[in-house]
Amino acid sequence: MQTTTVNADSYASYLNGGLDFIDDAALRRALAAPAPSPERVREILARSLEVSEALPPEDAAALMAVEDPGLLEDIFEAARAVKRKVYDNRVVTFAPLYASNLCVNNCLYCGFRAGNDGAVRRKLTLPEIKAEAEVLAGTIGHKRIVFVTGEHPATGAQYIADAMREIYAVKVKTRRGFGQIRRVNVNAAPMNVEDLRILKAGGIGTYQVFQETYDRALYAKLHQGTTPKTDFRWRLYVMHRAFEAGIDDVAIGALFGLGNWKFEVLGLVSHARELEARFGIGPHTISFPRMEAADGTDLPAQSLKNVSDADFKKLVAVLRLSVPYAGIIVTARERPETIREVIGMCTQRDASTRIGIGAYSERYGKQEAERQQFMLGDTRSLDEVIGELAGLGHITSFCTSGYRCGRTGDHIMKLLKSGHESRFCKLNAVLTFREWLDDFASDATRAKGEALIKKEIAEIRAREKDFPPETVKLLDAYYARIEAGERDLCF
Ligand code: SAM
Ligand code: SF4
């Protein structure tokens, strides 16, 4: 067994005259431009609200240059408006499943790096993965997970595909129905096309790889040696290979805190534009994990101050506005108060998160379950998070229907850009929230959830133009069947 062999030929055909789609000089010029006038800011916000393709990096740079408090508020409000237009008021929740911390790479910021001699190395077996999925689906109530591994020959594409099959087969009896993981996304090393085809055949939802930094010089400093991760372009063109392999649902991200956060935002926007231009399909989601303290490395501690909370809120808003159709993921790396500030612009978050290997089933004991890749900021349960979201007027959705009903790739892009997907979002949020309330909610969360679901149904009935009588009739029928214990009914 080997890790994927880095193959420079595989990206040569994607270069433009030998150059990458990340145009360093142009991005740095955009960042050096003076702050925009209020008129220019309003013109950019209006364009974003039209929800077509990703904005040019110059527009994203202009928004990031705004310091005036009043204009900044306009930017935040526009970001929330774009979120509601494209995805309604729903927030999708998920949990990461950390399956292995074996890793051949030596990323200076990560507790899993090969050079961290203090780490206890584990790779879950298939029965252990099943046990994790049973807790996630049967006790907590998740329907969607991200399967996470380091990069190692023992956890290649076949291991991940076998794990996905095991996870999809889990079915646990709950209070009124049954729990199942219906979507497995994968965050693992960049692979070659052949391996990506194995993931596709195994039923992958979204393939997620973070570039970490789009700054080449910094990338080289953080990823030294001759491991697969040292090749910047192998990573930069992984989503191109994913499309070649038939995976049209891809997710990008950068690790904030390593370098200049404004440059990373422009890198992400350029990446989205490149995928749109080349394949007609932009990223399904964008992630912006902020560096956390990690076991066995002091780099994160030095980097934690690089992105303040105020900058973080701005970067979330600018990404939301610059790639208006994309899902925007905030993670439990952040503290609850930070998440509350940005959740109105985001579409997904994780909850009940544990990032130790085998941590959900406490396979290696409680203490070891707490040994992890980095430290979490929000360790609250899914039930607590859902209660809080409901109190703030956000409905938690466990919808996984888009992917299973063929709404992926260019089909979903059209629906997102036209605002049509938000109607599916609303209907499926109501149905899947009903399931979760009946199967898992505490009394306190259930009370908040019942009030919200009533309000959502009333809104659907009132919006006749968006939800014609036959749609409402079908919603009523599905809703009644779910209350009677049927599961997985969706639009
Ligand atoms: N090994 C794969 C890779 O590197 O692409 C995927 C798994 S890795 C655990 C997932 C992500 O965790 C990385 O891409 C990185 O952005 C993030 N990460 C690593 N160290 C971190 C830290 N100290 N704080 C926050 N996020 C971190
Ligand atoms: Fe390994 Fe990924 Fe951590 Fe780098 S970020 S050390 S590749 S697990």
Short mmCIF file of C-alpha atoms and ligand atoms in Angstrom, two decimals:
data_model
loop_
_atom_site.label_atom_id
_atom_site.label_comp_id
_atom_site.label_asym_id
_atom_site.label_seq_id
_atom_site.Cartn_x
_atom_site.Cartn_y
_atom_site.Cartn_z
CA MET A 1 0.00 0.00 0.00
CA GLN A 2 1.16 3.53 -0.84
CA THR A 3 -0.13 7.03 -0.41
CA THR A 4 -1.25 8.59 -3.66
CA THR A 5 1.73 9.28 -5.91
CA VAL A 6 1.95 12.95 -6.74
CA ASN A 7 1.83 13.25 -10.49
CA ALA A 8 2.86 16.60 -11.95
CA ASP A 9 1.50 15.62 -15.42
CA SER A 10 -1.98 15.52 -13.94
CA TYR A 11 -2.10 19.27 -13.41
CA ALA A 12 0.07 20.43 -16.32
CA SER A 13 -2.97 20.58 -18.61
CA TYR A 14 -4.80 22.92 -16.22
CA LEU A 15 -2.10 25.57 -16.17
CA ASN A 16 -2.56 28.69 -18.23
CA GLY A 17 0.71 29.37 -20.05
CA GLY A 18 2.46 27.62 -17.17
CA LEU A 19 0.63 29.77 -14.60
CA ASP A 20 -1.94 28.89 -11.94
CA PHE A 21 -5.39 30.37 -11.57
CA ILE A 22 -4.13 32.03 -8.36
CA ASP A 23 -2.69 35.23 -9.81
CA ASP A 24 -0.57 36.43 -6.86
CA ALA A 25 0.34 39.80 -8.35
CA ALA A 26 -3.26 40.64 -9.30
CA LEU A 27 -4.56 39.59 -5.87
CA ARG A 28 -1.96 41.69 -4.07
CA ARG A 29 -2.80 44.67 -6.31
CA ALA A 30 -6.49 44.27 -5.44
CA LEU A 31 -5.62 44.25 -1.73
CA ALA A 32 -3.54 47.41 -2.07
CA ALA A 33 -6.42 49.43 -3.63
CA PRO A 34 -7.86 52.28 -1.52
CA ALA A 35 -11.12 51.79 0.42
CA PRO A 36 -14.15 51.95 -1.92
CA SER A 37 -16.78 54.70 -1.94
CA PRO A 38 -20.16 53.91 -0.32
CA GLU A 39 -21.72 53.91 -3.83
CA ARG A 40 -19.30 51.26 -5.04
CA VAL A 41 -19.99 49.12 -1.93
CA ARG A 42 -23.75 49.37 -2.53
CA GLU A 43 -23.30 48.47 -6.19
CA ILE A 44 -21.31 45.33 -5.23
CA LEU A 45 -23.91 44.31 -2.63
CA ALA A 46 -26.70 44.70 -5.19
CA ARG A 47 -24.81 42.48 -7.63
CA SER A 48 -24.24 39.83 -4.97
CA LEU A 49 -27.97 39.82 -4.14
CA GLU A 50 -28.67 38.89 -7.77
CA VAL A 51 -26.93 35.57 -7.01
CA SER A 52 -25.19 34.63 -10.21
CA GLU A 53 -21.53 33.70 -10.48
CA ALA A 54 -18.83 34.44 -7.89
CA LEU A 55 -17.77 38.10 -7.75
CA PRO A 56 -14.36 39.15 -9.13
CA PRO A 57 -11.59 39.20 -6.47
CA GLU A 58 -11.37 43.02 -6.86
CA ASP A 59 -14.92 43.28 -5.46
CA ALA A 60 -14.15 40.98 -2.55
CA ALA A 61 -11.01 43.04 -1.81
CA ALA A 62 -13.06 46.25 -1.90
CA LEU A 63 -15.55 44.87 0.63
CA MET A 64 -12.72 43.76 2.91
CA ALA A 65 -11.24 47.29 2.79
CA VAL A 66 -14.38 48.79 4.37
CA GLU A 67 -13.84 50.04 7.94
CA ASP A 68 -16.76 52.46 8.31
CA PRO A 69 -19.12 50.92 10.94
CA GLY A 70 -22.30 51.94 9.09
CA LEU A 71 -21.14 50.48 5.78
CA LEU A 72 -19.94 47.35 7.56
CA GLU A 73 -23.45 46.88 8.98
CA ASP A 74 -24.82 47.17 5.40
CA ILE A 75 -22.38 44.42 4.38
CA PHE A 76 -23.49 42.11 7.23
CA GLU A 77 -27.16 42.75 6.48
CA ALA A 78 -26.64 42.01 2.77
CA ALA A 79 -24.79 38.80 3.66
CA ARG A 80 -27.73 37.65 5.79
CA ALA A 81 -30.14 38.58 2.99
CA VAL A 82 -28.18 36.52 0.43
CA LYS A 83 -28.21 33.56 2.84
CA ARG A 84 -32.01 33.79 3.26
CA LYS A 85 -32.59 34.19 -0.47
CA VAL A 86 -30.55 31.14 -1.44
CA TYR A 87 -31.08 28.82 1.56
CA ASP A 88 -33.95 30.32 3.59
CA ASN A 89 -33.57 30.36 7.41
CA ARG A 90 -32.35 26.80 7.74
CA VAL A 91 -29.05 25.62 9.22
CA VAL A 92 -27.89 22.11 8.36
CA THR A 93 -26.05 20.29 11.14
CA PHE A 94 -23.45 17.56 10.85
CA ALA A 95 -20.69 15.90 12.87
CA PRO A 96 -17.14 14.95 11.89
CA LEU A 97 -16.15 11.31 12.34
CA TYR A 98 -12.39 11.15 12.91
CA ALA A 99 -11.39 7.67 11.79
CA SER A 100 -7.59 7.78 11.81
CA ASN A 101 -4.75 10.02 12.92
CA LEU A 102 -2.07 8.09 11.02
CA CYS A 103 -0.33 10.62 8.83
CA VAL A 104 2.79 10.74 6.68
CA ASN A 105 2.76 14.53 6.39
CA ASN A 106 4.29 17.05 8.72
CA CYS A 107 2.05 20.10 8.62
CA LEU A 108 3.48 22.35 11.30
CA TYR A 109 0.05 23.40 12.65
CA CYS A 110 -1.55 19.95 13.11
CA GLY A 111 -1.52 17.55 16.06
CA PHE A 112 -1.66 14.57 13.67
CA ARG A 113 1.65 15.43 11.96
CA ALA A 114 4.13 12.59 11.65
CA GLY A 115 6.70 14.45 13.75
CA ASN A 116 4.40 14.64 16.79
CA ASP A 117 5.88 11.76 18.80
CA GLY A 118 3.43 12.36 21.65
CA ALA A 119 0.38 11.32 19.60
CA VAL A 120 -1.13 7.86 20.20
CA ARG A 121 -1.79 6.60 16.68
CA ARG A 122 -5.10 4.89 15.92
CA LYS A 123 -7.00 3.75 12.86
CA LEU A 124 -10.57 2.56 13.43
CA THR A 125 -11.55 -0.87 12.10
CA LEU A 126 -14.85 -1.31 10.24
CA PRO A 127 -16.70 -2.59 13.36
CA GLU A 128 -15.34 0.39 15.30
CA ILE A 129 -16.54 2.76 12.57
CA LYS A 130 -19.94 1.10 12.76
CA ALA A 131 -20.02 1.70 16.53
CA GLU A 132 -19.25 5.38 16.00
CA ALA A 133 -22.00 5.69 13.36
CA GLU A 134 -24.50 3.98 15.68
CA VAL A 135 -23.93 6.60 18.39
CA LEU A 136 -24.10 9.45 15.89
CA ALA A 137 -27.26 8.18 14.17
CA GLY A 138 -29.01 6.43 17.04
CA THR A 139 -28.20 8.43 20.18
CA ILE A 140 -27.36 11.97 19.02
CA GLY A 141 -29.51 12.02 15.90
CA HIS A 142 -27.17 13.13 13.14
CA LYS A 143 -27.99 12.28 9.51
CA ARG A 144 -24.87 13.74 7.91
CA ILE A 145 -21.22 13.26 8.78
CA VAL A 146 -17.80 14.23 7.49
CA PHE A 147 -15.44 11.27 7.51
CA VAL A 148 -11.95 12.57 8.38
CA THR A 149 -8.54 10.88 8.09
CA GLY A 150 -4.89 11.84 7.99
CA GLU A 151 -2.93 10.82 4.89
CA HIS A 152 -1.52 7.32 5.14
CA PRO A 153 -1.29 4.14 3.00
CA ALA A 154 -3.48 2.32 5.55
CA THR A 155 -6.38 4.77 5.10
CA GLY A 156 -6.52 5.20 1.32
CA ALA A 157 -9.55 5.32 -0.96
CA GLN A 158 -10.56 1.68 -0.47
CA TYR A 159 -10.55 2.02 3.34
CA ILE A 160 -12.76 5.12 3.05
CA ALA A 161 -15.13 3.49 0.54
CA ASP A 162 -15.51 0.40 2.77
CA ALA A 163 -16.14 2.67 5.76
CA MET A 164 -18.83 4.60 3.87
CA ARG A 165 -20.67 1.37 3.01
CA GLU A 166 -20.52 0.31 6.65
CA ILE A 167 -21.87 3.68 7.79
CA TYR A 168 -24.71 3.78 5.26
CA ALA A 169 -25.81 0.30 6.42
CA VAL A 170 -26.34 1.43 10.04
CA LYS A 171 -30.00 1.59 11.09
CA VAL A 172 -30.85 2.17 14.76
CA LYS A 173 -34.31 2.08 16.35
CA THR A 174 -35.25 5.40 17.95
CA ARG A 175 -38.18 6.70 20.07
CA ARG A 176 -40.60 6.80 17.18
CA GLY A 177 -38.73 5.79 14.04
CA PHE A 178 -35.13 4.91 13.20
CA GLY A 179 -31.84 6.73 12.85
CA GLN A 180 -29.53 6.51 9.83
CA ILE A 181 -26.59 8.40 8.38
CA ARG A 182 -27.86 9.49 4.98
CA ARG A 183 -24.89 11.43 3.71
CA VAL A 184 -21.18 10.81 4.19
CA ASN A 185 -18.90 13.65 3.13
CA VAL A 186 -15.16 13.04 3.11
CA ASN A 187 -12.28 15.27 4.25
CA ALA A 188 -9.12 13.40 3.36
CA ALA A 189 -5.93 13.80 1.39
CA PRO A 190 -5.93 14.90 -2.25
CA MET A 191 -6.12 11.72 -4.36
CA ASN A 192 -5.57 10.72 -7.95
CA VAL A 193 -8.46 10.24 -10.38
CA GLU A 194 -8.51 6.47 -10.01
CA ASP A 195 -8.86 6.69 -6.22
CA LEU A 196 -11.47 9.39 -6.49
CA ARG A 197 -13.52 7.05 -8.67
CA ILE A 198 -13.40 4.54 -5.80
CA LEU A 199 -14.86 7.19 -3.47
CA LYS A 200 -17.55 7.99 -6.02
CA ALA A 201 -18.53 4.32 -6.27
CA GLY A 202 -18.59 4.12 -2.45
CA GLY A 203 -21.32 6.79 -2.29
CA ILE A 204 -19.39 9.92 -1.31
CA GLY A 205 -21.50 13.03 -0.67
CA THR A 206 -19.14 16.01 -0.84
CA TYR A 207 -15.38 15.70 -1.32
CA GLN A 208 -13.72 18.31 0.86
CA VAL A 209 -10.07 19.39 0.82
CA PHE A 210 -8.76 22.65 2.30
CA GLN A 211 -5.85 24.35 0.53
CA GLU A 212 -4.68 25.57 3.98
CA THR A 213 -3.01 28.62 2.41
CA TYR A 214 -3.10 30.00 -1.14
CA ASP A 215 0.21 31.77 -0.46
CA ARG A 216 2.85 29.59 -2.16
CA ALA A 217 5.85 30.78 -0.12
CA LEU A 218 4.04 30.29 3.18
CA TYR A 219 2.73 26.91 2.00
CA ALA A 220 6.31 25.79 1.34
CA LYS A 221 7.42 26.85 4.86
CA LEU A 222 4.58 24.98 6.56
CA HIS A 223 4.86 21.78 4.50
CA GLN A 224 8.54 20.93 4.31
CA GLY A 225 10.22 17.68 3.29
CA THR A 226 9.22 15.31 0.52
CA THR A 227 5.78 14.17 1.63
CA PRO A 228 2.73 14.31 -0.69
CA LYS A 229 1.55 17.52 0.95
CA THR A 230 4.68 19.45 0.00
CA ASP A 231 3.39 19.82 -3.60
CA PHE A 232 1.22 22.98 -3.64
CA ARG A 233 -0.20 22.27 -7.08
CA TRP A 234 -1.12 18.63 -6.34
CA ARG A 235 -3.45 20.06 -3.71
CA LEU A 236 -4.56 23.11 -5.69
CA TYR A 237 -5.84 20.98 -8.60
CA VAL A 238 -7.44 18.18 -6.57
CA MET A 239 -10.97 19.40 -7.33
CA HIS A 240 -10.15 19.40 -11.04
CA ARG A 241 -9.30 15.70 -10.66
CA ALA A 242 -12.49 15.15 -8.67
CA PHE A 243 -14.57 16.48 -11.57
CA GLU A 244 -12.59 14.22 -13.93
CA ALA A 245 -13.52 11.30 -11.66
CA GLY A 246 -17.22 12.18 -11.82
CA ILE A 247 -17.49 13.80 -8.38
CA ASP A 248 -19.37 17.05 -9.03
CA ASP A 249 -19.97 17.97 -5.41
CA VAL A 250 -16.80 19.53 -4.02
CA ALA A 251 -15.88 21.70 -1.05
CA ILE A 252 -12.96 24.07 -0.61
CA GLY A 253 -11.50 25.88 2.38
CA ALA A 254 -8.47 27.60 3.87
CA LEU A 255 -7.00 27.46 7.35
CA PHE A 256 -7.19 31.00 8.72
CA GLY A 257 -4.41 32.23 10.98
CA LEU A 258 -1.51 30.94 8.92
CA GLY A 259 -1.06 34.03 6.77
CA ASN A 260 -2.79 37.22 5.60
CA TRP A 261 -6.50 36.42 5.94
CA LYS A 262 -7.49 38.80 3.17
CA PHE A 263 -5.23 37.00 0.71
CA GLU A 264 -6.83 33.65 1.67
CA VAL A 265 -10.31 35.06 1.01
CA LEU A 266 -9.20 36.12 -2.48
CA GLY A 267 -7.63 32.68 -2.99
CA LEU A 268 -10.95 31.00 -2.16
CA VAL A 269 -12.91 33.35 -4.42
CA SER A 270 -10.42 32.71 -7.28
CA HIS A 271 -10.75 28.96 -6.70
CA ALA A 272 -14.56 29.17 -6.91
CA ARG A 273 -14.35 31.20 -10.11
CA GLU A 274 -11.87 28.75 -11.68
CA LEU A 275 -14.17 25.75 -10.99
CA GLU A 276 -17.18 27.64 -12.33
CA ALA A 277 -15.33 28.73 -15.47
CA ARG A 278 -13.85 25.32 -16.20
CA PHE A 279 -16.60 22.93 -15.13
CA GLY A 280 -19.69 25.16 -14.91
CA ILE A 281 -20.03 24.17 -11.25
CA GLY A 282 -18.67 26.09 -8.29
CA PRO A 283 -17.91 24.68 -4.84
CA HIS A 284 -20.87 23.30 -2.91
CA THR A 285 -19.44 24.68 0.32
CA ILE A 286 -16.62 26.88 1.59
CA SER A 287 -14.96 26.41 4.99
CA PHE A 288 -12.80 28.86 6.90
CA PRO A 289 -11.49 26.98 9.95
CA ARG A 290 -9.57 29.30 12.24
CA MET A 291 -6.41 27.92 13.74
CA GLU A 292 -6.77 26.33 17.16
CA ALA A 293 -4.15 25.28 19.69
CA ALA A 294 -2.96 21.75 18.83
CA ASP A 295 -1.18 18.98 20.65
CA GLY A 296 2.55 18.77 19.94
CA THR A 297 2.97 22.06 18.10
CA ASP A 298 3.28 25.66 19.25
CA LEU A 299 2.61 27.16 15.82
CA PRO A 300 -1.15 27.61 16.38
CA ALA A 301 -0.52 29.51 19.63
CA GLN A 302 1.57 32.04 17.68
CA SER A 303 -1.04 32.26 14.91
CA LEU A 304 -4.18 32.56 17.00
CA LYS A 305 -4.03 36.35 17.02
CA ASN A 306 -3.71 36.64 13.24
CA VAL A 307 -7.48 36.81 12.70
CA SER A 308 -9.41 38.78 15.33
CA ASP A 309 -13.10 38.10 16.02
CA ALA A 310 -14.00 41.30 14.14
CA ASP A 311 -11.92 40.21 11.12
CA PHE A 312 -13.49 36.77 11.32
CA LYS A 313 -17.01 38.22 11.06
CA LYS A 314 -15.92 40.32 8.10
CA LEU A 315 -14.33 37.39 6.28
CA VAL A 316 -17.46 35.29 6.72
CA ALA A 317 -19.61 38.10 5.32
CA VAL A 318 -17.31 38.73 2.37
CA LEU A 319 -17.15 35.04 1.45
CA ARG A 320 -20.96 34.79 1.77
CA LEU A 321 -21.38 37.74 -0.60
CA SER A 322 -18.58 36.85 -3.01
CA VAL A 323 -19.72 33.28 -3.73
CA PRO A 324 -23.44 33.79 -3.18
CA TYR A 325 -24.61 30.31 -4.23
CA ALA A 326 -22.18 28.37 -1.99
CA GLY A 327 -22.93 26.83 1.38
CA ILE A 328 -20.87 28.46 4.13
CA ILE A 329 -19.71 26.28 7.03
CA VAL A 330 -18.79 27.52 10.51
CA THR A 331 -17.31 24.85 12.79
CA ALA A 332 -17.20 24.03 16.49
CA ARG A 333 -13.59 25.22 16.50
CA GLU A 334 -15.26 28.59 17.22
CA ARG A 335 -16.75 29.58 20.58
CA PRO A 336 -20.57 29.79 20.90
CA GLU A 337 -20.57 33.60 21.06
CA THR A 338 -18.54 33.83 17.82
CA ILE A 339 -20.87 31.38 16.08
CA ARG A 340 -23.91 33.41 17.19
CA GLU A 341 -22.39 36.48 15.48
CA VAL A 342 -22.06 34.77 12.09
CA ILE A 343 -24.68 32.01 11.97
CA GLY A 344 -27.19 34.20 10.11
CA MET A 345 -24.77 34.25 7.15
CA CYS A 346 -23.88 30.54 7.34
CA THR A 347 -25.66 27.44 6.07
CA GLN A 348 -24.04 24.64 8.07
CA ARG A 349 -22.43 23.96 11.42
CA ASP A 350 -21.33 20.89 13.36
CA ALA A 351 -22.56 20.07 16.85
CA SER A 352 -21.97 17.43 19.54
CA THR A 353 -18.56 17.34 17.92
CA ARG A 354 -15.81 15.04 19.13
CA ILE A 355 -12.54 14.87 17.29
CA GLY A 356 -10.71 12.14 19.17
CA ILE A 357 -10.38 8.82 17.32
CA GLY A 358 -13.26 6.55 18.45
CA ALA A 359 -14.52 9.38 20.66
CA TYR A 360 -18.29 9.03 20.15
CA SER A 361 -18.35 5.43 21.34
CA GLU A 362 -15.52 6.12 23.84
CA ARG A 363 -13.84 3.08 22.36
CA TYR A 364 -10.51 3.82 24.03
CA GLY A 365 -11.91 5.27 27.25
CA LYS A 366 -13.14 8.74 28.05
CA GLN A 367 -9.73 10.23 28.64
CA GLU A 368 -8.32 9.12 25.34
CA ALA A 369 -11.47 10.29 23.53
CA GLU A 370 -10.42 13.75 24.58
CA ARG A 371 -6.97 13.54 22.94
CA GLN A 372 -7.54 15.27 19.69
CA GLN A 373 -6.19 17.04 16.64
CA PHE A 374 -6.85 20.52 18.10
CA MET A 375 -9.02 22.11 20.81
CA LEU A 376 -12.72 22.77 20.24
CA GLY A 377 -14.43 26.08 21.06
CA ASP A 378 -18.02 24.82 21.20
CA THR A 379 -18.53 21.47 22.93
CA ARG A 380 -22.30 21.79 23.44
CA SER A 381 -24.66 18.93 22.54
CA LEU A 382 -26.71 18.89 19.35
CA ASP A 383 -29.82 19.24 21.51
CA GLU A 384 -28.50 22.44 23.14
CA VAL A 385 -27.41 23.88 19.80
CA ILE A 386 -30.76 23.14 18.18
CA GLY A 387 -32.59 24.74 21.09
CA GLU A 388 -30.49 27.87 20.76
CA LEU A 389 -30.91 28.03 16.97
CA ALA A 390 -34.70 27.66 17.33
CA GLY A 391 -34.74 30.52 19.85
CA LEU A 392 -32.90 32.68 17.28
CA GLY A 393 -35.41 31.78 14.53
CA HIS A 394 -33.20 29.33 12.60
CA ILE A 395 -34.70 25.93 11.82
CA THR A 396 -32.23 23.03 11.98
CA SER A 397 -32.40 20.89 8.89
CA PHE A 398 -31.23 17.30 8.51
CA CYS A 399 -32.02 17.37 4.82
CA THR A 400 -29.85 15.21 2.60
CA SER A 401 -32.33 15.04 -0.25
CA GLY A 402 -30.53 17.21 -2.80
CA TYR A 403 -27.82 14.68 -3.33
CA ARG A 404 -30.09 11.64 -3.22
CA CYS A 405 -32.68 13.16 -5.61
CA GLY A 406 -30.06 14.06 -8.22
CA ARG A 407 -29.94 17.74 -7.24
CA THR A 408 -26.16 18.06 -7.50
CA GLY A 409 -23.67 19.54 -9.95
CA ASP A 410 -25.04 21.96 -12.54
CA HIS A 411 -28.65 21.06 -11.66
CA ILE A 412 -28.27 22.34 -8.09
CA MET A 413 -26.24 25.36 -9.30
CA LYS A 414 -29.20 26.50 -11.43
CA LEU A 415 -31.65 25.98 -8.56
CA LEU A 416 -29.43 27.86 -6.12
CA LYS A 417 -28.84 30.79 -8.41
CA SER A 418 -32.54 31.14 -9.24
CA GLY A 419 -33.57 31.01 -5.56
CA HIS A 420 -35.67 27.87 -6.21
CA GLU A 421 -33.58 25.64 -3.95
CA SER A 422 -34.61 27.70 -0.90
CA ARG A 423 -38.16 26.34 -1.32
CA PHE A 424 -36.93 22.73 -1.20
CA CYS A 425 -34.80 23.78 1.79
CA LYS A 426 -37.82 25.09 3.67
CA LEU A 427 -40.03 22.04 3.05
CA ASN A 428 -37.31 19.51 3.82
CA ALA A 429 -36.21 21.41 6.92
CA VAL A 430 -39.75 21.10 8.32
CA LEU A 431 -39.94 17.36 7.57
CA THR A 432 -36.50 16.44 8.89
CA PHE A 433 -36.87 18.69 11.96
CA ARG A 434 -40.15 16.89 12.74
CA GLU A 435 -38.27 13.56 12.63
CA TRP A 436 -35.55 14.81 14.95
CA LEU A 437 -37.93 16.38 17.47
CA ASP A 438 -39.88 13.12 17.73
CA ASP A 439 -36.81 10.91 17.96
CA PHE A 440 -34.24 12.83 19.99
CA ALA A 441 -35.29 16.19 21.46
CA SER A 442 -35.23 16.94 25.20
CA ASP A 443 -38.46 18.42 26.60
CA ALA A 444 -37.01 21.95 26.64
CA THR A 445 -35.76 21.81 23.04
CA ARG A 446 -38.94 20.14 21.89
CA ALA A 447 -41.03 23.03 23.24
CA LYS A 448 -38.92 25.59 21.33
CA GLY A 449 -38.93 23.38 18.24
CA GLU A 450 -42.72 22.94 18.21
CA ALA A 451 -43.23 26.71 18.28
CA LEU A 452 -40.80 27.20 15.38
CA ILE A 453 -42.20 24.41 13.22
CA LYS A 454 -45.73 25.83 13.61
CA LYS A 455 -44.47 29.22 12.45
CA GLU A 456 -42.66 27.66 9.46
CA ILE A 457 -45.77 25.75 8.34
CA ALA A 458 -47.91 28.88 8.66
CA GLU A 459 -45.38 30.77 6.49
CA ILE A 460 -45.44 28.01 3.86
CA ARG A 461 -49.25 28.15 3.73
CA ALA A 462 -49.18 31.95 3.38
CA ARG A 463 -46.65 31.96 0.50
CA GLU A 464 -49.01 30.57 -2.12
CA LYS A 465 -46.92 31.74 -5.06
CA ASP A 466 -43.90 29.76 -3.86
CA PHE A 467 -45.83 26.81 -2.41
CA PRO A 468 -48.89 25.95 -4.55
CA PRO A 469 -51.80 23.95 -3.01
CA GLU A 470 -50.57 20.59 -4.36
CA THR A 471 -47.18 21.13 -2.67
CA VAL A 472 -48.83 22.00 0.65
CA LYS A 473 -51.08 18.93 0.34
CA LEU A 474 -48.03 16.71 -0.15
CA LEU A 475 -46.26 18.38 2.76
CA ASP A 476 -49.27 17.70 5.02
CA ALA A 477 -49.34 14.05 3.91
CA TYR A 478 -45.60 13.53 4.48
CA TYR A 479 -45.78 15.33 7.82
CA ALA A 480 -48.57 13.04 9.06
CA ARG A 481 -46.69 9.94 7.90
CA ILE A 482 -43.54 11.10 9.74
CA GLU A 483 -45.54 11.70 12.92
CA ALA A 484 -46.71 8.10 12.58
CA GLY A 485 -43.08 6.86 12.53
CA GLU A 486 -42.20 6.74 8.81
CA ARG A 487 -38.80 8.24 8.00
CA ASP A 488 -36.88 9.77 5.10
CA LEU A 489 -39.73 11.40 3.18
CA CYS A 490 -38.61 14.48 1.29
CA PHE A 491 -39.08 16.81 -1.66
N1 SAM B 1 -5.32 15.04 6.28
C1 SAM B 1 -6.24 15.65 5.42
C2 SAM B 1 -5.70 16.94 4.90
O1 SAM B 1 -4.77 17.48 5.47
O2 SAM B 1 -6.25 17.41 3.92
C3 SAM B 1 -7.59 15.89 6.00
C4 SAM B 1 -7.78 15.86 7.46
S1 SAM B 1 -7.17 17.27 8.30
C5 SAM B 1 -7.38 16.62 9.88
C6 SAM B 1 -8.51 18.41 8.11
C7 SAM B 1 -8.18 19.87 8.27
O3 SAM B 1 -7.93 20.19 9.63
C8 SAM B 1 -6.95 20.35 7.58
O4 SAM B 1 -7.15 20.50 6.20
C9 SAM B 1 -6.66 21.67 8.29
O5 SAM B 1 -7.22 22.76 7.59
C10 SAM B 1 -7.40 21.51 9.63
N2 SAM B 1 -6.48 21.70 10.77
C11 SAM B 1 -5.26 21.15 10.94
N3 SAM B 1 -4.69 21.62 12.07
C12 SAM B 1 -5.55 22.50 12.64
C13 SAM B 1 -5.52 23.33 13.81
N4 SAM B 1 -4.47 23.35 14.62
N5 SAM B 1 -6.61 24.10 14.08
C14 SAM B 1 -7.68 24.09 13.25
N6 SAM B 1 -7.76 23.33 12.14
C15 SAM B 1 -6.71 22.54 11.82
FE1 SF4 B 2 -1.84 15.09 8.28
FE2 SF4 B 2 -3.92 16.54 7.40
FE3 SF4 B 2 -2.86 17.01 9.83
FE4 SF4 B 2 -1.48 17.66 7.69
S1 SF4 B 2 -3.48 18.54 8.30
S2 SF4 B 2 -0.66 16.55 9.46
S3 SF4 B 2 -2.06 16.04 6.26
S4 SF4 B 2 -3.90 15.15 9.14
#
